[in-house]
CSV table of C-alpha atoms in Angstrom, one decimal:
chain,number,residue,atom,x,y,z
A,1,MET,CA,-2.8,-21.6,2.8
A,2,GLN,CA,-5.6,-19.6,4.5
A,3,ASP,CA,-4.4,-16.5,6.4
A,4,LYS,CA,-5.2,-16.3,10.1
A,5,PRO,CA,-7.7,-13.6,11.0
A,6,SER,CA,-5.1,-12.0,13.2
A,7,ASP,CA,-3.0,-11.1,10.1
A,8,TYR,CA,-5.2,-8.1,9.5
A,9,LEU,CA,-7.8,-7.9,12.2
A,10,ALA,CA,-6.0,-8.7,15.4
A,11,ASP,CA,-7.6,-7.5,18.6
A,12,THR,CA,-4.2,-6.0,19.6
A,13,MET,CA,-4.3,-3.6,16.6
A,14,PRO,CA,-5.4,0.0,17.0
A,15,GLU,CA,-9.1,0.2,16.2
A,16,GLU,CA,-8.5,2.6,13.3
A,17,GLU,CA,-6.0,0.2,11.7
A,18,ARG,CA,-8.4,-2.7,12.0
A,19,LEU,CA,-11.2,-0.7,10.4
A,20,VAL,CA,-9.0,0.3,7.5
A,21,ASN,CA,-8.0,-3.3,6.9
A,22,LEU,CA,-11.6,-4.5,7.2
A,23,ARG,CA,-12.6,-1.9,4.6
A,24,ALA,CA,-10.0,-3.1,2.2
A,25,ILE,CA,-10.8,-6.8,2.6
A,26,SER,CA,-14.5,-6.1,2.3
A,27,THR,CA,-13.9,-4.2,-1.0
A,28,GLY,CA,-11.9,-7.1,-2.3
A,29,PHE,CA,-14.6,-9.6,-1.5
A,30,HIS,CA,-17.2,-7.3,-3.0
A,31,SER,CA,-15.3,-7.0,-6.3
A,32,ALA,CA,-14.9,-10.7,-6.6
A,33,LEU,CA,-18.6,-11.3,-5.6
A,34,SER,CA,-19.8,-8.8,-8.2
A,35,PHE,CA,-17.9,-10.7,-10.9
A,36,PHE,CA,-19.2,-14.1,-9.8
A,37,LEU,CA,-22.8,-12.8,-9.7
A,38,GLY,CA,-22.4,-11.5,-13.2
A,39,ARG,CA,-21.1,-14.8,-14.3
A,40,LEU,CA,-24.0,-16.6,-12.7
A,41,SER,CA,-26.4,-14.2,-14.6
A,42,LYS,CA,-24.9,-15.4,-17.8
A,43,TYR,CA,-25.3,-19.0,-16.9
A,44,HIS,CA,-28.9,-18.2,-15.8
A,45,GLU,CA,-29.6,-16.9,-19.3
A,46,LEU,CA,-28.6,-20.2,-20.7
A,47,LEU,CA,-30.8,-22.0,-18.3
A,48,GLU,CA,-33.8,-19.9,-19.4
A,49,LEU,CA,-33.4,-21.4,-22.9
A,50,GLU,CA,-33.1,-24.9,-21.5
A,51,LEU,CA,-36.2,-24.6,-19.2
A,52,GLU,CA,-38.5,-22.4,-21.3
A,53,ASP,CA,-41.0,-25.3,-21.9
A,54,SER,CA,-41.0,-26.5,-18.2
A,55,PRO,CA,-43.7,-25.0,-15.9
A,56,GLY,CA,-41.7,-25.8,-12.8
A,57,GLY,CA,-38.6,-24.4,-14.4
A,58,GLU,CA,-40.3,-21.1,-15.3
A,59,ARG,CA,-41.2,-20.5,-11.6
A,60,TYR,CA,-37.7,-21.3,-10.6
A,61,LEU,CA,-36.3,-18.8,-13.2
A,62,GLN,CA,-38.6,-16.0,-11.9
A,63,GLU,CA,-37.4,-16.5,-8.4
A,64,ALA,CA,-33.8,-16.8,-9.4
A,65,ASN,CA,-34.1,-13.6,-11.5
A,66,ILE,CA,-35.4,-11.7,-8.5
A,67,SER,CA,-32.7,-13.0,-6.2
A,68,LEU,CA,-29.9,-12.3,-8.7
A,69,GLY,CA,-31.2,-8.8,-9.3
A,70,LYS,CA,-31.3,-8.0,-5.5
A,71,ALA,CA,-27.9,-9.5,-5.0
A,72,LEU,CA,-26.4,-7.3,-7.8
A,73,ARG,CA,-28.1,-4.2,-6.4
A,74,SER,CA,-26.8,-5.0,-2.9
A,75,VAL,CA,-23.2,-5.3,-3.9
A,76,ALA,CA,-23.5,-2.1,-6.0
A,77,ALA,CA,-24.8,-0.3,-2.9
A,78,PHE,CA,-21.9,-1.7,-0.8
A,79,ALA,CA,-19.4,-0.4,-3.4
A,80,ASN,CA,-20.8,3.1,-3.1
A,81,ALA,CA,-20.8,3.0,0.7
A,82,THR,CA,-17.1,2.0,0.9
A,83,ARG,CA,-15.7,4.1,-1.9
A,84,TYR,CA,-12.8,6.5,-0.8
A,85,SER,CA,-13.4,10.2,-1.2
A,86,ASP,CA,-10.9,12.5,-2.9
A,87,GLN,CA,-10.2,14.1,0.5
A,88,GLU,CA,-8.8,10.7,1.7
A,89,MET,CA,-6.3,10.5,-1.2
A,90,GLU,CA,-2.8,12.0,-1.6
A,91,PRO,CA,-0.4,11.8,-4.5
A,92,PHE,CA,2.8,9.8,-4.1
A,93,ASP,CA,5.5,8.2,-6.3
A,94,LEU,CA,4.9,4.4,-6.5
A,95,ALA,CA,8.5,3.9,-7.6
A,96,LEU,CA,9.7,5.2,-4.2
A,97,VAL,CA,7.4,2.8,-2.4
A,98,VAL,CA,8.7,-0.2,-4.5
A,99,LYS,CA,12.3,0.7,-4.0
A,100,GLY,CA,11.9,1.3,-0.3
A,101,MET,CA,10.1,-2.0,0.3
A,102,ALA,CA,12.6,-3.9,-1.8
A,103,THR,CA,15.4,-2.6,0.3
A,104,ARG,CA,13.5,-3.4,3.5
A,105,MET,CA,12.6,-6.9,2.4
A,106,ALA,CA,16.1,-7.7,1.3
A,107,ARG,CA,17.4,-6.8,4.7
A,108,TYR,CA,14.7,-8.4,6.9
A,109,GLY,CA,12.5,-10.7,4.8
A,110,ASN,CA,12.7,-13.9,2.9
A,111,THR,CA,12.2,-12.4,-0.6
A,112,GLU,CA,14.5,-10.6,-3.0
A,113,PHE,CA,13.2,-8.1,-5.5
A,114,LEU,CA,15.1,-8.1,-8.8
A,115,LEU,CA,14.1,-4.5,-9.6
A,116,ASP,CA,13.8,-3.3,-13.2
A,117,LEU,CA,12.7,0.3,-13.3
A,118,ASP,CA,14.4,1.2,-16.6
A,119,GLY,CA,11.1,1.3,-18.4
A,120,LEU,CA,10.2,4.5,-16.4
A,121,HIS,CA,12.9,6.4,-18.4
A,122,ASN,CA,13.5,8.6,-15.3
A,123,GLN,CA,9.8,9.4,-15.0
A,124,GLU,CA,8.1,9.5,-11.6
A,125,ALA,CA,5.3,6.9,-11.3
A,126,PHE,CA,2.8,9.0,-9.5
A,127,ILE,CA,-0.5,7.7,-8.4
A,128,ARG,CA,-3.2,9.1,-6.0
A,129,GLY,CA,-4.1,7.0,-3.0
A,130,LYS,CA,-3.4,6.2,0.6
A,131,LEU,CA,0.4,5.7,1.0
A,132,PHE,CA,0.3,3.5,4.1
A,133,LEU,CA,-2.1,1.1,2.4
A,134,PHE,CA,0.1,0.7,-0.7
A,135,GLN,CA,3.2,0.1,1.5
A,136,GLN,CA,1.3,-2.9,2.9
A,137,VAL,CA,0.2,-4.0,-0.6
A,138,ILE,CA,3.8,-3.9,-1.9
A,139,PHE,CA,4.8,-6.0,1.2
A,140,ASP,CA,1.9,-8.5,0.7
A,141,LEU,CA,2.2,-9.0,-3.1
A,142,PRO,CA,5.4,-11.1,-2.9
A,143,ARG,CA,3.9,-13.2,-0.1
A,144,LEU,CA,1.2,-14.3,-2.5
A,145,LEU,CA,3.9,-15.7,-4.8
A,146,GLU,CA,6.3,-17.2,-2.3
A,147,ARG,CA,6.8,-20.9,-2.6
A,148,ARG,CA,8.3,-22.2,0.6
A,149,ASP,CA,8.9,-20.5,4.0
A,150,ASP,CA,12.3,-22.0,4.3
A,151,GLU,CA,13.6,-20.9,0.8
A,152,ARG,CA,14.5,-17.4,-0.3
A,153,THR,CA,12.3,-16.4,-3.2
A,154,GLN,CA,13.5,-14.2,-6.0
A,155,LEU,CA,10.9,-12.1,-7.8
A,156,LYS,CA,11.5,-9.9,-10.8
A,157,THR,CA,9.7,-6.6,-10.4
A,158,THR,CA,9.1,-4.1,-13.2
A,159,LEU,CA,7.3,-0.7,-13.1
A,160,ARG,CA,6.2,1.1,-16.3
A,161,ILE,CA,3.9,3.9,-17.3
A,162,GLN,CA,1.9,2.5,-20.2
A,163,ARG,CA,-1.1,3.5,-22.3
A,164,TYR,CA,-3.9,1.0,-22.7
A,165,ASP,CA,-6.9,1.2,-25.0
A,166,ASP,CA,-10.5,0.3,-24.1
A,167,THR,CA,-10.2,-3.0,-26.0
A,168,PHE,CA,-7.5,-4.3,-23.7
A,169,PHE,CA,-9.8,-4.0,-20.7
A,170,LEU,CA,-12.9,-5.1,-22.5
A,171,ASN,CA,-11.2,-8.4,-23.6
A,172,ARG,CA,-10.2,-9.0,-19.9
A,173,LYS,CA,-13.6,-8.2,-18.4
A,174,SER,CA,-12.2,-5.3,-16.5
A,175,SER,CA,-14.2,-2.2,-15.6
A,176,LEU,CA,-11.2,0.1,-16.4
A,177,GLY,CA,-11.2,2.4,-19.4
A,178,GLY,CA,-8.4,3.4,-21.8
A,179,GLY,CA,-5.7,5.7,-20.5
A,180,ASP,CA,-2.2,5.9,-18.9
A,181,TYR,CA,-1.5,3.5,-16.1
A,182,CYS,CA,1.3,2.7,-13.7
A,183,THR,CA,1.9,-1.0,-14.4
A,184,LEU,CA,3.6,-2.9,-11.6
A,185,THR,CA,4.4,-6.6,-12.3
A,186,ILE,CA,5.9,-8.9,-9.7
A,187,ALA,CA,6.6,-12.4,-11.0
A,188,LEU,CA,8.9,-15.4,-10.7
A,189,PRO,CA,11.8,-14.6,-13.0
A,190,GLU,CA,11.0,-17.3,-15.5
A,191,THR,CA,7.3,-16.3,-15.8
A,192,MET,CA,7.4,-12.6,-16.7
A,193,PRO,CA,4.3,-12.2,-18.9
A,194,ALA,CA,3.7,-10.4,-22.2
A,195,GLN,CA,0.8,-8.0,-22.1
A,196,GLU,CA,-1.4,-10.3,-24.2
A,197,GLU,CA,-1.0,-13.1,-21.8
A,198,LEU,CA,-2.6,-11.3,-18.8
A,199,VAL,CA,-6.0,-12.3,-17.5
A,200,HIS,CA,-8.2,-10.7,-14.8
A,201,LEU,CA,-7.7,-12.1,-11.3
A,202,ASN,CA,-11.3,-13.2,-11.2
A,203,GLU,CA,-11.0,-15.2,-14.4
A,204,TYR,CA,-8.0,-16.9,-12.8
A,205,LEU,CA,-10.0,-17.8,-9.7
A,206,VAL,CA,-12.7,-19.4,-11.9
A,207,VAL,CA,-10.2,-21.8,-13.7
A,208,ASN,CA,-8.1,-22.4,-10.6
A,209,PRO,CA,-10.6,-23.6,-8.0
A,210,LEU,CA,-7.8,-24.6,-5.5
A,211,LEU,CA,-6.7,-21.0,-5.1
A,212,ASP,CA,-8.2,-19.6,-1.9
A,213,MET,CA,-9.8,-16.2,-1.8
A,214,SER,CA,-7.7,-15.6,1.3
A,215,GLU,CA,-7.6,-12.6,3.5
A,216,ARG,CA,-4.3,-11.5,2.1
A,217,LEU,CA,-5.4,-11.8,-1.5
A,218,MET,CA,-8.7,-9.9,-0.8
A,219,PHE,CA,-6.9,-7.2,1.1
A,220,VAL,CA,-4.5,-6.6,-1.9
A,221,TYR,CA,-7.3,-6.8,-4.4
A,222,GLY,CA,-9.5,-4.5,-2.3
A,223,VAL,CA,-6.9,-1.8,-1.9
A,224,ILE,CA,-6.1,-1.8,-5.7
A,225,MET,CA,-9.8,-1.7,-6.7
A,226,SER,CA,-10.7,1.1,-4.2
A,227,HIS,CA,-7.9,3.2,-5.8
A,228,GLY,CA,-9.3,2.9,-9.3
A,229,GLY,CA,-7.0,0.1,-10.4
A,230,ASP,CA,-7.3,-3.6,-11.2
A,231,LEU,CA,-5.3,-6.8,-10.7
A,232,PHE,CA,-4.2,-9.3,-13.4
A,233,THR,CA,-2.2,-12.5,-13.5
A,234,LEU,CA,-0.8,-14.9,-16.0
A,235,LYS,CA,-3.3,-17.2,-17.7
A,236,SER,CA,-3.0,-20.9,-16.6
A,237,THR,CA,-5.1,-24.0,-16.2
A,238,GLY,CA,-5.7,-26.5,-13.4
A,239,GLY,CA,-4.5,-25.9,-9.9
A,240,ALA,CA,-1.2,-24.1,-10.7
A,241,PRO,CA,-0.1,-21.6,-8.0
A,242,LEU,CA,0.1,-17.9,-8.7
A,243,SER,CA,3.4,-17.1,-10.4
A,244,CYS,CA,2.7,-13.5,-11.5
A,245,LEU,CA,0.7,-10.5,-10.4
A,246,THR,CA,0.3,-7.3,-12.5
A,247,VAL,CA,-1.2,-4.2,-10.9
A,248,LEU,CA,-2.6,-1.4,-13.0
A,249,LEU,CA,-3.3,2.0,-11.3
A,250,PRO,CA,-4.2,5.3,-13.0
A,251,ALA,CA,-1.1,7.4,-13.5
A,252,HIS,CA,-1.3,10.7,-11.7
A,253,ARG,CA,0.4,13.9,-12.8
A,254,ASN,CA,3.7,14.8,-11.3
A,255,LYS,CA,5.7,15.8,-8.3
A,256,VAL,CA,4.6,19.4,-8.3
A,257,GLU,CA,1.4,18.3,-6.6
A,258,MET,CA,3.0,16.2,-3.9
A,259,TYR,CA,3.2,17.6,-0.4
A,260,THR,CA,3.2,21.2,-1.5
A,261,GLU,CA,1.4,24.1,0.1
A,262,GLY,CA,-1.8,22.9,-1.6
A,263,GLU,CA,-1.5,19.5,0.1
A,264,VAL,CA,-0.7,21.0,3.6
A,265,GLU,CA,-2.2,24.4,3.0
A,266,ASP,CA,-2.7,25.8,6.5
A,267,SER,CA,-0.1,28.6,7.1
A,268,ASP,CA,0.1,27.6,10.8
A,269,LEU,CA,1.5,24.2,9.7
A,270,ARG,CA,4.5,25.7,8.0
A,271,GLY,CA,7.9,26.6,9.6
A,272,SER,CA,11.5,27.6,9.1
A,273,GLU,CA,13.3,25.5,11.7
A,274,THR,CA,15.9,22.8,11.1
A,275,ILE,CA,14.9,19.1,11.4
A,276,LEU,CA,17.2,16.2,11.6
A,277,LEU,CA,15.5,13.1,10.0
A,278,VAL,CA,16.9,9.8,11.2
A,279,ASP,CA,15.8,6.8,9.2
A,280,ASP,CA,17.4,4.0,7.2
A,281,GLU,CA,14.5,3.5,4.8
A,282,ALA,CA,15.0,5.1,1.4
A,283,ILE,CA,11.3,6.0,0.8
A,284,ILE,CA,11.2,8.1,4.0
A,285,TRP,CA,14.3,10.1,2.9
A,286,ASP,CA,12.7,11.2,-0.4
A,287,VAL,CA,9.1,11.7,0.6
A,288,VAL,CA,9.5,13.3,4.0
A,289,ILE,CA,12.5,15.5,3.0
A,290,ASP,CA,10.6,16.8,0.0
A,291,MET,CA,7.6,17.6,2.2
A,292,LEU,CA,9.6,19.4,4.9
A,293,GLN,CA,11.5,21.5,2.4
A,294,GLY,CA,8.3,22.4,0.6
A,295,MET,CA,6.9,23.7,3.9
A,296,GLY,CA,10.0,25.9,4.6
A,297,TYR,CA,12.0,23.7,6.9
A,298,THR,CA,15.7,22.9,6.6
A,299,ALA,CA,16.0,19.1,6.5
A,300,ILE,CA,19.2,17.1,7.4
A,301,LEU,CA,19.4,13.4,6.9
A,302,ALA,CA,21.0,10.7,9.1
A,303,ALA,CA,21.1,7.1,8.0
A,304,ASP,CA,21.2,5.6,11.5
A,305,GLY,CA,21.4,6.3,15.2
A,306,ARG,CA,25.2,6.7,15.3
A,307,ASP,CA,25.1,9.1,12.4
A,308,CYS,CA,22.4,11.1,14.2
A,309,VAL,CA,24.4,11.5,17.4
A,310,ASP,CA,27.5,12.6,15.4
A,311,ILE,CA,25.5,15.2,13.4
A,312,TYR,CA,23.8,16.6,16.5
A,313,ARG,CA,27.2,16.8,18.4
A,314,GLU,CA,28.8,18.7,15.4
A,315,ASN,CA,25.9,21.2,15.2
A,316,PRO,CA,25.3,22.4,18.7
A,317,GLY,CA,22.2,24.6,19.0
A,318,GLU,CA,21.4,24.3,15.3
A,319,ILE,CA,18.9,21.4,15.2
A,320,ASP,CA,15.4,22.3,16.5
A,321,LEU,CA,13.8,18.8,16.2
A,322,VAL,CA,15.0,15.2,15.7
A,323,LEU,CA,12.6,12.9,13.8
A,324,LEU,CA,13.9,9.6,15.0
A,325,ASP,CA,13.1,6.1,13.8
A,326,MET,CA,13.1,3.4,16.5
A,327,VAL,CA,14.3,0.4,14.5
A,328,MET,CA,17.7,0.8,12.7
A,329,PRO,CA,20.9,-1.0,12.4
A,330,GLU,CA,24.1,0.1,14.1
A,331,MET,CA,22.5,2.2,16.9
A,332,ASN,CA,18.7,1.9,17.3
A,333,GLY,CA,16.4,4.8,18.2
A,334,LYS,CA,16.3,4.1,21.9
A,335,GLU,CA,20.1,4.1,22.2
A,336,ALA,CA,20.4,7.2,20.1
A,337,PHE,CA,17.8,9.1,22.2
A,338,PHE,CA,19.7,8.6,25.4
A,339,GLU,CA,23.0,9.6,23.7
A,340,LEU,CA,21.3,12.8,22.5
A,341,LYS,CA,20.0,13.5,26.1
A,342,LYS,CA,23.6,13.4,27.3
A,343,LEU,CA,24.6,16.0,24.7
A,344,ASP,CA,21.5,18.1,25.3
A,345,PRO,CA,19.0,17.4,28.1
A,346,ASN,CA,16.4,19.6,26.3
A,347,VAL,CA,16.7,17.9,22.9
A,348,ARG,CA,13.3,17.7,21.2
A,349,VAL,CA,12.7,14.3,19.6
A,350,LEU,CA,9.6,12.9,17.8
A,351,LEU,CA,9.7,9.1,17.6
A,352,GLN,CA,8.5,7.1,14.6
A,353,SER,CA,8.3,3.4,13.7
A,354,GLY,CA,6.5,1.0,11.5
A,355,TYR,CA,7.6,-2.0,13.5
A,356,ILE,CA,6.8,-1.3,17.1
A,357,GLU,CA,3.8,0.3,18.9
A,358,GLU,CA,3.8,3.4,21.1
A,359,ASP,CA,3.7,1.3,24.3
A,360,ASP,CA,7.0,-0.4,23.3
A,361,ALA,CA,8.6,3.1,23.3
A,362,ARG,CA,7.1,4.0,26.7
A,363,ASP,CA,10.4,4.3,28.5
A,364,VAL,CA,11.8,6.7,25.8
A,365,LEU,CA,8.6,8.8,26.0
A,366,ASP,CA,8.7,8.9,29.8
A,367,ALA,CA,12.3,10.0,29.5
A,368,GLY,CA,11.4,13.1,27.5
A,369,ALA,CA,10.6,12.2,23.9
A,370,ARG,CA,7.9,14.6,22.6
A,371,GLY,CA,5.6,12.0,20.9
A,372,PHE,CA,5.3,8.9,18.7
A,373,LEU,CA,4.1,8.5,15.1
A,374,ARG,CA,3.2,5.1,13.7
A,375,LYS,CA,4.5,4.6,10.2
A,376,PRO,CA,3.3,5.0,7.6
A,377,TYR,CA,1.5,8.3,8.4
A,378,ARG,CA,-0.1,11.0,6.4
A,379,MET,CA,2.1,14.0,5.7
A,380,ARG,CA,-0.5,16.4,7.2
A,381,GLU,CA,-0.3,14.5,10.5
A,382,LEU,CA,3.5,14.8,10.6
A,383,ALA,CA,3.2,18.6,9.9
A,384,ARG,CA,0.7,19.0,12.7
A,385,ARG,CA,2.8,17.1,15.2
A,386,ILE,CA,5.9,19.1,14.3
A,387,ARG,CA,4.1,22.4,15.0
A,388,GLU,CA,2.8,21.1,18.3
A,389,ILE,CA,6.3,20.4,19.4
A,390,LEU,CA,8.0,23.5,18.0
A,391,GLY,CA,5.2,25.9,18.8
A,392,ASN,CA,3.1,28.1,16.6
């Protein structure tokens, strides 16, 4: 089913978010178009042999050669124009993203992840990219495999770090080269593929003409390609629906490089205060606490609003800032904020949410909350907002 344009490019979205989504979708379409143009070039070479004795055919072939050449140069120029720079990237652990999204979808969605991370052998699956885009990709991948809206879908999900040689990619018409890759596979439990059964997504599109190049598929494909990865699926024939997707992304180094002084290097963004982090999402616990502690802060965790209020009550005058999520079970962020105000009219609270917009929290902001961050956010932006609130 074709996605509605509003899924990624709604007029109500912040302009920056719409532009980021448009960039990802455009990259996906560009990657597919490059493949299909290359495929047409091969067919064109066969036509040259068939029409070499035809005067009319010779003129057609000359014009077609010029058109194909210009089309290929155009898509190459587009790829250069939309490529992400190193400054736009940050290292993060893909395993944390997968586990966090699995927890969130099990609670609120229609899909259950059957997680198998044993193949990591306690390694951290670090990649370099844009965290907020990959959170969306992990959310969208299962939706490409879901069968019916009214049935809960079970998907087996594995994450490994594997070494591939050049031959693997050459045989699958991928532009990647040999090396170590984080390999994320999401599939219906009965269709988990062996490595040799994988084909490139573009090859699958050729043999399955009924599969739409939908907005969602091109968004996922575009994000993966723009981060130096590639997308594969299980080989099939006819009009069979997708049953498996395998994402390969270059493996980055390790946690030492993540959110350290080198990542947020300005001394005026560091601090020594105590921050209470209130969030029920596991990925936020690990990523943000590591960043805060690496910058000198003392970080305390609360799993929900009620826990937050209890901790604040038990530590009077000890907590300098509350980083408060707005959407939580038990007691939500709004309720927790007004309970905190009863305890301390001068409490400093920075709101965050991935499910509501800033305007939806206007009453809390008007009542004294110090700001709002839309999740997911860059760690540097969080560090800057903390210093704005706590002072330099």
